[in-house]
Short mmCIF file of C-alpha atoms in Angstrom, two decimals:
data_model
loop_
_atom_site.label_atom_id
_atom_site.label_comp_id
_atom_site.label_asym_id
_atom_site.label_seq_id
_atom_site.Cartn_x
_atom_site.Cartn_y
_atom_site.Cartn_z
CA MET Q 1 -48.53 -18.09 20.47
CA SER Q 2 -47.67 -17.16 24.04
CA LYS Q 3 -46.99 -13.51 24.86
CA ARG Q 4 -43.43 -12.53 25.70
CA THR Q 5 -42.98 -11.97 29.45
CA THR Q 6 -42.12 -8.38 30.34
CA ILE Q 7 -40.86 -6.60 33.44
CA HIS Q 8 -44.44 -5.34 33.93
CA ASP Q 9 -45.75 -8.93 34.07
CA ILE Q 10 -43.25 -9.80 36.82
CA ALA Q 11 -44.14 -6.61 38.69
CA ARG Q 12 -47.88 -7.49 38.60
CA ALA Q 13 -47.17 -11.04 39.77
CA LEU Q 14 -45.18 -9.78 42.77
CA ASN Q 15 -47.24 -6.64 43.39
CA LEU Q 16 -44.12 -4.52 42.95
CA HIS Q 17 -43.33 -1.44 40.88
CA SER Q 18 -41.74 -2.20 37.50
CA SER Q 19 -38.73 -0.02 38.38
CA THR Q 20 -38.17 -2.21 41.48
CA VAL Q 21 -38.22 -5.32 39.28
CA SER Q 22 -35.79 -3.74 36.84
CA ARG Q 23 -33.38 -2.91 39.65
CA GLY Q 24 -33.78 -6.34 41.22
CA LEU Q 25 -32.88 -8.06 37.95
CA LYS Q 26 -29.67 -6.00 37.91
CA ASN Q 27 -28.85 -6.60 41.61
CA HIS Q 28 -29.08 -2.87 42.25
CA SER Q 29 -27.84 -1.78 45.70
CA TYR Q 30 -31.19 -0.11 46.41
CA ILE Q 31 -32.91 -3.51 46.45
CA SER Q 32 -32.52 -5.93 49.33
CA GLU Q 33 -30.81 -9.24 48.64
CA SER Q 34 -33.96 -11.23 49.49
CA THR Q 35 -36.17 -9.12 47.18
CA ALA Q 36 -33.64 -9.37 44.35
CA ARG Q 37 -33.56 -13.18 44.74
CA LEU Q 38 -37.38 -13.31 44.67
CA ILE Q 39 -37.54 -11.15 41.53
CA GLN Q 40 -34.90 -13.21 39.76
CA GLN Q 41 -36.53 -16.53 40.72
CA THR Q 42 -39.93 -15.29 39.51
CA ALA Q 43 -38.35 -14.06 36.26
CA LEU Q 44 -36.86 -17.53 35.75
CA GLU Q 45 -40.20 -19.25 36.41
CA MET Q 46 -42.02 -16.90 34.03
CA ASN Q 47 -39.39 -17.49 31.32
CA TYR Q 48 -38.45 -13.80 31.19
CA LYS Q 49 -35.93 -12.84 28.51
CA PRO Q 50 -34.48 -9.30 28.43
CA ASN Q 51 -35.49 -7.28 25.37
CA ALA Q 52 -32.07 -6.31 24.08
CA ASN Q 53 -33.43 -4.00 21.39
CA ALA Q 54 -35.51 -2.01 23.88
CA SER Q 55 -32.48 -1.76 26.16
CA ASN Q 56 -30.38 -0.52 23.25
CA LEU Q 57 -32.93 2.17 22.46
CA ARG Q 58 -32.88 3.37 26.07
CA THR Q 59 -29.12 3.38 26.48
CA GLY Q 60 -28.03 4.11 22.90
CA ASP Q 61 -25.55 1.24 23.32
CA SER Q 62 -26.26 -1.24 20.53
CA HIS Q 63 -24.17 -4.38 20.22
CA LEU Q 64 -25.47 -5.12 16.74
CA PHE Q 65 -23.92 -4.81 13.30
CA GLY Q 66 -25.95 -4.81 10.11
CA VAL Q 67 -24.25 -6.41 7.11
CA ILE Q 68 -25.72 -5.98 3.62
CA VAL Q 69 -24.32 -8.04 0.73
CA PRO Q 70 -25.62 -8.69 -2.79
CA ARG Q 71 -25.80 -12.47 -2.27
CA ILE Q 72 -24.76 -14.70 0.61
CA ASN Q 73 -24.49 -17.80 -1.60
CA MET Q 74 -21.28 -16.44 -3.14
CA THR Q 75 -18.15 -17.74 -1.40
CA PHE Q 76 -16.61 -14.26 -1.44
CA PHE Q 77 -19.43 -12.65 0.54
CA SER Q 78 -19.96 -15.59 2.91
CA ASP Q 79 -16.24 -15.46 3.76
CA VAL Q 80 -16.41 -11.69 4.36
CA ILE Q 81 -19.34 -12.27 6.72
CA ALA Q 82 -17.38 -15.00 8.53
CA GLY Q 83 -14.48 -12.56 9.05
CA ILE Q 84 -16.81 -9.87 10.41
CA GLU Q 85 -18.53 -12.37 12.70
CA GLU Q 86 -15.28 -13.69 14.15
CA VAL Q 87 -14.24 -10.22 15.32
CA ALA Q 88 -17.77 -9.29 16.40
CA ASN Q 89 -18.13 -12.40 18.57
CA ARG Q 90 -14.87 -11.68 20.38
CA LYS Q 91 -16.23 -8.22 21.23
CA ASN Q 92 -19.68 -9.54 22.27
CA TYR Q 93 -21.41 -8.07 19.23
CA ASN Q 94 -23.95 -9.84 17.01
CA ILE Q 95 -24.67 -9.32 13.33
CA ILE Q 96 -27.84 -9.11 11.26
CA ILE Q 97 -27.27 -10.24 7.66
CA CYS Q 98 -29.33 -8.87 4.76
CA GLN Q 99 -29.24 -9.63 1.02
CA SER Q 100 -29.98 -7.00 -1.61
CA HIS Q 101 -30.06 -9.52 -4.49
CA ASP Q 102 -28.39 -6.72 -6.47
CA SER Q 103 -31.63 -4.69 -6.28
CA PHE Q 104 -31.49 -1.02 -5.30
CA GLU Q 105 -35.03 -1.15 -3.90
CA LYS Q 106 -34.20 -4.19 -1.78
CA GLU Q 107 -31.02 -2.49 -0.58
CA GLU Q 108 -33.08 0.51 0.57
CA GLU Q 109 -35.43 -1.83 2.46
CA CYS Q 110 -32.49 -3.55 4.14
CA ILE Q 111 -31.09 -0.21 5.31
CA GLN Q 112 -34.43 0.88 6.77
CA THR Q 113 -34.78 -2.45 8.58
CA LEU Q 114 -31.32 -2.11 10.11
CA ILE Q 115 -31.90 1.51 11.12
CA ASN Q 116 -35.10 0.40 12.88
CA GLN Q 117 -33.09 -2.29 14.68
CA ASN Q 118 -30.85 0.45 16.12
CA VAL Q 119 -27.63 -1.15 14.82
CA ALA Q 120 -24.34 0.47 15.78
CA CYS Q 121 -22.92 0.12 12.28
CA ILE Q 122 -24.04 -0.80 8.76
CA MET Q 123 -21.42 -2.60 6.68
CA ILE Q 124 -22.40 -2.73 3.02
CA SER Q 125 -21.27 -3.97 -0.38
CA LEU Q 126 -23.45 -2.15 -2.90
CA ALA Q 127 -25.99 -3.75 -5.21
CA ALA Q 128 -25.33 -3.77 -8.95
CA ALA Q 129 -28.41 -1.60 -9.53
CA THR Q 130 -27.35 1.10 -7.05
CA THR Q 131 -26.52 4.39 -8.77
CA THR Q 132 -27.34 6.89 -6.00
CA ASP Q 133 -26.08 7.54 -2.47
CA LYS Q 134 -29.16 9.13 -0.92
CA HIS Q 135 -29.99 6.04 1.17
CA LEU Q 136 -26.35 5.82 2.33
CA LYS Q 137 -26.40 9.45 3.44
CA GLU Q 138 -29.46 8.68 5.57
CA ILE Q 139 -27.35 6.16 7.54
CA ILE Q 140 -24.79 8.88 8.26
CA ALA Q 141 -27.52 11.39 9.15
CA ARG Q 142 -28.84 8.92 11.74
CA ASP Q 143 -25.39 8.91 13.38
CA ILE Q 144 -24.90 5.24 12.50
CA GLN Q 145 -21.41 4.34 11.42
CA LEU Q 146 -21.20 3.31 7.75
CA ILE Q 147 -18.43 1.10 6.37
CA GLN Q 148 -18.39 0.22 2.68
CA PHE Q 149 -16.47 -2.77 1.39
CA ASP Q 150 -15.65 -4.33 -2.00
CA ARG Q 151 -18.35 -2.58 -4.07
CA VAL Q 152 -18.24 1.01 -2.83
CA ASN Q 153 -19.37 4.50 -3.73
CA GLU Q 154 -16.03 6.21 -4.32
CA LYS Q 155 -17.43 9.74 -3.99
CA LEU Q 156 -19.05 9.25 -0.59
CA LYS Q 157 -16.62 9.94 2.24
CA THR Q 158 -16.97 6.93 4.51
CA ASN Q 159 -14.67 4.27 5.90
CA LYS Q 160 -13.94 1.68 3.21
CA VAL Q 161 -12.21 -1.68 2.82
CA VAL Q 162 -11.30 -2.57 -0.76
CA ASN Q 163 -9.00 -4.76 -2.81
CA ASN Q 164 -6.19 -3.49 -4.99
CA GLU Q 165 -5.80 -4.71 -8.55
CA ASP Q 166 -2.44 -6.49 -8.12
CA GLY Q 167 -4.06 -9.75 -9.19
CA ILE Q 168 -4.86 -8.43 -12.68
CA PHE Q 169 -1.20 -7.52 -13.26
CA GLN Q 170 -0.18 -10.95 -11.97
CA ALA Q 171 -2.67 -12.63 -14.32
CA ILE Q 172 -1.31 -10.76 -17.37
CA ASP Q 173 2.28 -11.67 -16.41
CA HIS Q 174 1.30 -15.31 -15.91
CA LEU Q 175 -0.57 -15.63 -19.22
CA LEU Q 176 2.24 -14.04 -21.19
CA LEU Q 177 4.76 -16.39 -19.57
CA GLN Q 178 2.55 -19.30 -20.60
CA GLY Q 179 2.77 -18.13 -24.22
CA TYR Q 180 -0.67 -16.56 -24.62
CA GLN Q 181 -0.62 -13.45 -26.80
CA ARG Q 182 -4.15 -12.18 -27.47
CA ILE Q 183 -5.76 -11.62 -24.08
CA ALA Q 184 -9.43 -10.62 -23.79
CA HIS Q 185 -11.31 -9.20 -20.81
CA LEU Q 186 -14.87 -9.87 -19.65
CA ALA Q 187 -15.88 -6.70 -17.80
CA GLY Q 188 -18.70 -6.12 -15.32
CA PRO Q 189 -21.09 -3.14 -15.07
CA GLN Q 190 -19.04 0.03 -15.12
CA ASN Q 191 -21.27 1.78 -12.56
CA ILE Q 192 -19.80 -0.62 -9.96
CA SER Q 193 -16.42 0.57 -8.71
CA ILE Q 194 -14.69 -2.80 -8.62
CA TYR Q 195 -15.52 -3.59 -12.23
CA TRP Q 196 -14.32 -0.36 -13.79
CA LYS Q 197 -11.16 -0.58 -11.67
CA ARG Q 198 -10.51 -4.11 -12.90
CA LYS Q 199 -11.06 -3.02 -16.50
CA GLU Q 200 -8.68 -0.08 -16.07
CA ALA Q 201 -6.13 -2.37 -14.42
CA PHE Q 202 -6.39 -4.78 -17.36
CA ILE Q 203 -5.67 -1.95 -19.81
CA ALA Q 204 -2.83 -0.60 -17.63
CA ALA Q 205 -1.26 -4.06 -17.34
CA LEU Q 206 -1.24 -4.51 -21.13
CA ARG Q 207 0.29 -1.08 -21.65
CA LYS Q 208 2.93 -1.85 -19.04
CA LYS Q 209 3.94 -4.79 -21.23
CA GLN Q 210 3.84 -2.51 -24.30
CA ILE Q 211 0.93 -4.44 -25.76
CA ILE Q 212 -1.51 -2.48 -27.92
CA VAL Q 213 -4.98 -2.42 -26.33
CA ASN Q 214 -7.54 -3.88 -28.74
CA LYS Q 215 -10.97 -2.63 -27.64
CA ASN Q 216 -12.60 -5.45 -29.59
CA LEU Q 217 -11.12 -7.84 -27.04
CA ILE Q 218 -12.88 -6.10 -24.14
CA ALA Q 219 -16.48 -7.26 -23.62
CA SER Q 220 -18.53 -4.85 -21.50
CA ASP Q 221 -21.21 -5.62 -18.90
CA CYS Q 222 -20.99 -9.42 -18.77
CA PHE Q 223 -22.84 -9.41 -15.44
CA THR Q 224 -25.25 -12.27 -16.11
CA LYS Q 225 -24.34 -15.69 -17.42
CA GLU Q 226 -26.43 -15.09 -20.53
CA LYS Q 227 -24.56 -11.86 -21.35
CA ALA Q 228 -21.22 -13.52 -20.62
CA VAL Q 229 -22.04 -16.44 -22.95
CA THR Q 230 -23.03 -14.03 -25.72
CA SER Q 231 -19.82 -12.04 -25.28
CA VAL Q 232 -17.58 -15.11 -25.20
CA ARG Q 233 -19.23 -16.49 -28.35
CA ARG Q 234 -18.51 -13.22 -30.14
CA LEU Q 235 -14.89 -13.26 -28.99
CA LEU Q 236 -14.22 -16.89 -29.84
CA ARG Q 237 -15.81 -16.61 -33.29
CA MET Q 238 -13.57 -13.73 -34.30
CA LYS Q 239 -11.21 -14.33 -37.23
CA HIS Q 240 -8.30 -13.55 -34.93
CA ARG Q 241 -9.81 -14.80 -31.72
CA PRO Q 242 -8.24 -14.33 -28.29
CA ASP Q 243 -6.16 -17.17 -26.90
CA ALA Q 244 -6.76 -16.16 -23.28
CA ILE Q 245 -9.53 -14.54 -21.22
CA ILE Q 246 -9.38 -12.70 -17.91
CA ALA Q 247 -12.87 -12.41 -16.39
CA SER Q 248 -13.79 -9.82 -13.79
CA ALA Q 249 -15.83 -12.40 -11.84
CA ASP Q 250 -15.55 -16.17 -11.53
CA PHE Q 251 -19.05 -16.99 -12.79
CA MET Q 252 -18.05 -15.45 -16.13
CA THR Q 253 -15.34 -18.10 -16.48
CA LEU Q 254 -18.06 -20.77 -16.43
CA ALA Q 255 -19.49 -19.12 -19.55
CA ALA Q 256 -16.02 -19.18 -21.12
CA LEU Q 257 -15.65 -22.91 -20.38
CA GLU Q 258 -19.13 -23.63 -21.74
CA VAL Q 259 -18.59 -21.79 -25.03
CA ALA Q 260 -15.09 -23.24 -25.47
CA ARG Q 261 -16.56 -26.76 -25.26
CA GLU Q 262 -19.37 -25.77 -27.61
CA LEU Q 263 -16.81 -24.59 -30.21
CA ASN Q 264 -14.37 -27.48 -29.57
CA ILE Q 265 -11.67 -25.12 -28.31
CA LYS Q 266 -9.32 -26.86 -25.90
CA VAL Q 267 -8.61 -25.31 -22.48
CA PRO Q 268 -5.79 -24.53 -21.68
CA GLU Q 269 -4.02 -25.61 -24.90
CA GLU Q 270 -5.91 -23.20 -27.17
CA LEU Q 271 -7.53 -20.92 -24.60
CA GLY Q 272 -6.32 -19.83 -21.18
CA ILE Q 273 -8.89 -18.72 -18.61
CA CYS Q 274 -8.52 -16.70 -15.39
CA GLY Q 275 -11.33 -15.51 -13.13
CA TYR Q 276 -11.74 -13.25 -10.13
CA ALA Q 277 -12.80 -13.95 -6.50
CA ASN Q 278 -11.59 -17.55 -6.04
CA GLU Q 279 -15.10 -18.91 -5.57
CA GLY Q 280 -15.36 -22.45 -4.22
CA PHE Q 281 -16.38 -23.98 -7.55
CA THR Q 282 -13.15 -22.88 -9.27
CA GLU Q 283 -11.34 -25.93 -7.87
CA LEU Q 284 -14.12 -28.32 -8.93
CA THR Q 285 -14.43 -27.62 -12.66
CA THR Q 286 -12.58 -29.50 -15.38
CA PRO Q 287 -10.09 -28.04 -15.87
CA ALA Q 288 -9.81 -26.27 -12.51
CA LEU Q 289 -9.99 -22.50 -12.96
CA SER Q 290 -7.22 -20.03 -12.23
CA SER Q 291 -8.61 -17.16 -10.19
CA ILE Q 292 -7.59 -14.03 -8.30
CA ASN Q 293 -7.93 -14.49 -4.55
CA GLN Q 294 -9.33 -11.38 -2.84
CA HIS Q 295 -8.63 -12.72 0.68
CA SER Q 296 -12.27 -12.20 1.56
CA PHE Q 297 -12.07 -13.47 5.15
CA ASP Q 298 -9.26 -10.97 5.83
CA MET Q 299 -11.46 -8.27 4.30
CA GLY Q 300 -14.24 -9.11 6.76
CA VAL Q 301 -11.83 -8.97 9.70
CA ALA Q 302 -10.58 -5.58 8.49
CA VAL Q 303 -14.15 -4.26 8.16
CA ALA Q 304 -15.04 -5.23 11.74
CA ASN Q 305 -11.75 -3.99 13.17
CA LEU Q 306 -12.29 -0.65 11.43
CA PHE Q 307 -15.52 -0.20 13.41
CA PHE Q 308 -13.78 -0.85 16.73
CA ASP Q 309 -10.88 1.42 15.77
CA GLN Q 310 -13.37 4.22 15.21
CA VAL Q 311 -15.07 3.53 18.55
CA LYS Q 312 -11.67 3.73 20.25
CA ASP Q 313 -11.01 7.07 18.52
CA LYS Q 314 -14.53 8.38 19.25
CA ASP Q 315 -13.43 11.36 21.32
CA THR Q 316 -10.42 12.29 19.24
CA LYS Q 317 -9.80 14.00 15.93
CA GLU Q 318 -8.96 10.57 14.47
CA ASN Q 319 -12.66 9.77 14.52
CA THR Q 320 -13.38 12.40 11.86
CA ARG Q 321 -10.81 10.97 9.44
CA LYS Q 322 -12.23 8.43 7.04
CA LYS Q 323 -9.95 5.48 6.39
CA GLU Q 324 -9.53 3.29 3.34
CA ILE Q 325 -7.97 -0.10 4.02
CA ILE Q 326 -6.59 -1.97 1.03
CA ILE Q 327 -6.47 -5.77 0.97
CA HIS Q 328 -4.01 -7.18 -1.56
CA SER Q 329 -5.24 -9.62 -4.21
CA GLN Q 330 -3.26 -12.60 -5.45
CA LEU Q 331 -3.47 -14.87 -8.50
CA ILE Q 332 -4.04 -18.58 -7.82
CA THR Q 333 -2.89 -20.57 -10.87
CA ARG Q 334 -4.72 -23.77 -11.81
CA SER Q 335 -5.07 -25.97 -14.88
CA SER Q 336 -7.18 -23.57 -16.96
CA SER Q 337 -4.18 -21.32 -17.66
CA LEU Q 338 -1.26 -23.77 -17.42
CA ARG Q 339 -0.32 -25.05 -20.85
CA LYS Q 340 0.83 -28.67 -20.75
CA ASP Q 341 3.96 -27.98 -22.78
CA LYS Q 342 5.17 -25.28 -20.36
#
């Protein structure tokens, strides 16, 4: 593998000082036009490429974002990344994308890698296994801007972009209008902010409709497909089983569909199903799955814009104020919750 050409290599080739080469590459006024042309032509012939990271370390001016998500193969997170990238590209910034795979240890590794890359900002949606904020505080201590989105540590005072729970209230209203009466909830791990908020919103929405909350109809920690299948089987084998399910993530609705077919329960006639996140597969199942749209691309745009807003306010008191931007969620109704006789 050939060695990367450096300023020192060009300097040796031309018998010049490296500082002269550096100035010549930048058309510095101290360097004559003929010498600058010679330096630049030699750099071209030697296939010289500026080391952006080294330059960033010298100047402290990084044009890099680090983005950490649990998994990039989820439509929600890939759309968030697309939103961040669109804004970043307009501002001549680039992004480094890392996956935690919902592992705390991997998340720590990602953060250290991004710190070493001298990124200007780390934008993170926390792993399911993350229960501490020590590694997040290290980002702040390094004077790197930290923006949390979607899955956030509520106690840590940083800039955040999150969804509200409007979609849960819309889902309850929709299911009741469709004639469903016993609505169950598949909840995610309660150490993750979004999942306990969705569970609390589910309970609040029922109470708003003056419906007694039956704790037996709330299945906790359905974070893997296996756990979701087990929970749905328990629910659908009850003597007075639920006739509708609201899941806190779309992949849980696949478990609901699978168990409903296994038990010969018709969807949507006997069981209505709503998910959360509006993943791409929700339109491809039979029946197509109702889901709550989190407007993930808009979330990504908001995350990136929040960074630039803070840069603009760098020398003002506004910079010390941590902002929380809320992106509204919206129910998308499809066949899985639309009864044919309605």
